[in-house]
Amino acid sequence: MPQSAGSSATAGGLSRSPRSLRHLVAGQWRSGDGEELLDVNPARPRETVALGRLAQDGYLDEAVVAARDAFPRWAATPHHTRARILHRAADILDARAEDWGEELSWEEGKTRAEGVGEVRRAAEIFRYYASEASRPVGEVFASPRPGEQIHVLHRPVGVVAVVTPFNFPVAIPAWKIAPALSYGNTVVWKPASLVPLLAVRLAEALVEAGLPDGVLSLLIGGGPLGSRLVEHPGVDAVTFTGSTSVGRGLIAACGRLARPVQAEMGGKNAAVVLAGADLELAVAEVITGAFRSTGQKCTATSRLVVEEPIAEEFLTRLTERVSALCVGDPLDEHTDMGPVVSLEARDGIQNAVDAASARPGNTVLAGGDPYDDDRMTGAFLPPTVVELAGDDPLWREELFGPVLSVRRARDVQHAFSLADEGDFGLSAAVFTDDLRAVAVAAEQMDVGVLHVNSESAGADPHVPFGGARQSAYGPKEQGRSAREFFTRTKTVYVRPSGVAR
Ligand code: UN1
């Protein structure tokens, strides 16, 4: 039985009294006196999760000045000291994972298990980058001139503006802020105003861990504040994850300023199920990829390509399982899928599904219609699968919700070319045990991340993450690639005087 949003008013263990939002500016917690900000539960939009005011204008300048002042000291702080703070922050995140994970679920709408898992994931990311600080900080090259050495040093960039999305309120900030700090940069961070509470929690963890004043500032605000931060004259580099349209605007602004920018943007990621694949495994992974986090991941599986000989059987098994998913209060332990982040997001996605199902030849295999029970007051959408007659806006446009579009392929080559259609190239999943097909996928598919026999989402902290084509701009995130963005090289020619030439 699907769970209804109203059936579990007491779900979860924490008090439901609204939390207070605050900004961290130059080492001080401030309440802000911009417009009022109401942070609501997407499952019950009349319930307030947190309350506060947007950052006022002067906060931005103060935060950037504090970050500039703190930079030389932080960059010169021994890496072990920086690493100790990151480790302590990781321990605090782990210790609070249950409570903060629950708040995350309450605020963002992903299930409680996913919320807790995300806080723990952020702790792992902090640990990884704490250790990263002990790795080599440069390379030594031979010189064509006798007696000389050429040293390439990696130095921090300076003040980094961090702009993060709503869908991973803690993990995405962690994989930007942790490397920024570990390599000796200071940070001014503007999270999505839809998930400000978890941003406050992460900043609290870092303050409690002993981060010096000014090294991190947190400003809660809307898009205009983000633009002013990105273009602020005191900022040296910008890292962004979010929508393609906002990302392109930031990239253009940074281009005008000749400012380094790293942007992770949209995806329209395909799962390709080939004849001969383990269908049980593929069904389970496609469902996880498409509907976990209510499909709100840039890496979510939003397209399915299935090879003709197994299409009927695969789609039957898939739709049966999708229709049985429990959609409801994310804090209820039986819930498989919570709401999307807001009523506006819900309506936009539903409109796109309605338009697609009205186009001739397209068939809704699961979901498709909005709820008419008590879930209709929340940002709930049913998990939806639509088989398309051919190319279609639903095949190309990122909806960022629980919608999977399907096409059938004549053969392996056709399957890979369908999967590569469109402007994005973030991730893909291929289900097969055929080594030749795996080799072709690895060689030909134009994506930044490829999974074989696992869902299209997921990113480990120690390996590069990022997309091809319109999905990303600038250096990749995570692993050693993070160093490329969060440091700049200085090439030092060292020639002792008196060397015979
Ligand atoms: C994941 O697949 O677990 O915004 C992480 C996003 C991506 C992160 C995906 N930058 O969804």
mmCIF file of C-alpha atoms in Angstrom, residues 291 318-325 327 337 350 353-354 357 363-371 381-387 402-404:
data_model
loop_
_atom_site.group_PDB
_atom_site.id
_atom_site.type_symbol
_atom_site.label_atom_id
_atom_site.label_comp_id
_atom_site.label_asym_id
_atom_site.label_seq_id
_atom_site.Cartn_x
_atom_site.Cartn_y
_atom_site.Cartn_z
ATOM 1 C CA PHE A 291 13.826 7.103 -8.450
ATOM 2 C CA LEU A 318 10.219 -2.889 -14.518
ATOM 3 C CA THR A 319 6.730 -1.385 -14.534
ATOM 4 C CA GLU A 320 5.445 -3.940 -12.044
ATOM 5 C CA ARG A 321 8.179 -2.996 -9.604
ATOM 6 C CA VAL A 322 7.853 0.747 -10.225
ATOM 7 C CA SER A 323 4.121 0.679 -9.609
ATOM 8 C CA ALA A 324 4.730 -1.041 -6.252
ATOM 9 C CA LEU A 325 7.053 1.683 -4.905
ATOM 10 C CA VAL A 327 5.587 7.125 -2.223
ATOM 11 C CA MET A 337 10.395 7.758 -2.551
ATOM 12 C CA GLN A 350 3.947 17.167 -14.283
ATOM 13 C CA VAL A 353 4.847 14.537 -18.490
ATOM 14 C CA ASP A 354 1.347 15.645 -19.560
ATOM 15 C CA SER A 357 1.823 11.666 -22.899
ATOM 16 C CA THR A 363 2.719 5.419 -23.920
ATOM 17 C CA VAL A 364 2.705 5.898 -20.168
ATOM 18 C CA LEU A 365 3.799 2.551 -18.682
ATOM 19 C CA ALA A 366 3.701 3.590 -15.004
ATOM 20 C CA GLY A 367 2.611 6.652 -13.023
ATOM 21 C CA GLY A 368 1.888 9.691 -15.171
ATOM 22 C CA ASP A 369 -1.099 11.127 -13.286
ATOM 23 C CA PRO A 370 -0.846 13.440 -10.287
ATOM 24 C CA TYR A 371 -2.058 12.070 -6.940
ATOM 25 C CA LEU A 381 4.747 12.868 -8.062
ATOM 26 C CA PRO A 382 4.310 9.226 -8.920
ATOM 27 C CA PRO A 383 7.324 7.349 -10.264
ATOM 28 C CA THR A 384 6.658 7.577 -13.979
ATOM 29 C CA VAL A 385 7.817 5.551 -16.976
ATOM 30 C CA VAL A 386 6.933 6.738 -20.498
ATOM 31 C CA GLU A 387 7.773 4.780 -23.626
ATOM 32 C CA PRO A 402 11.035 10.803 -11.031
ATOM 33 C CA VAL A 403 10.473 10.346 -14.755
ATOM 34 C CA LEU A 404 12.080 7.674 -16.908
#
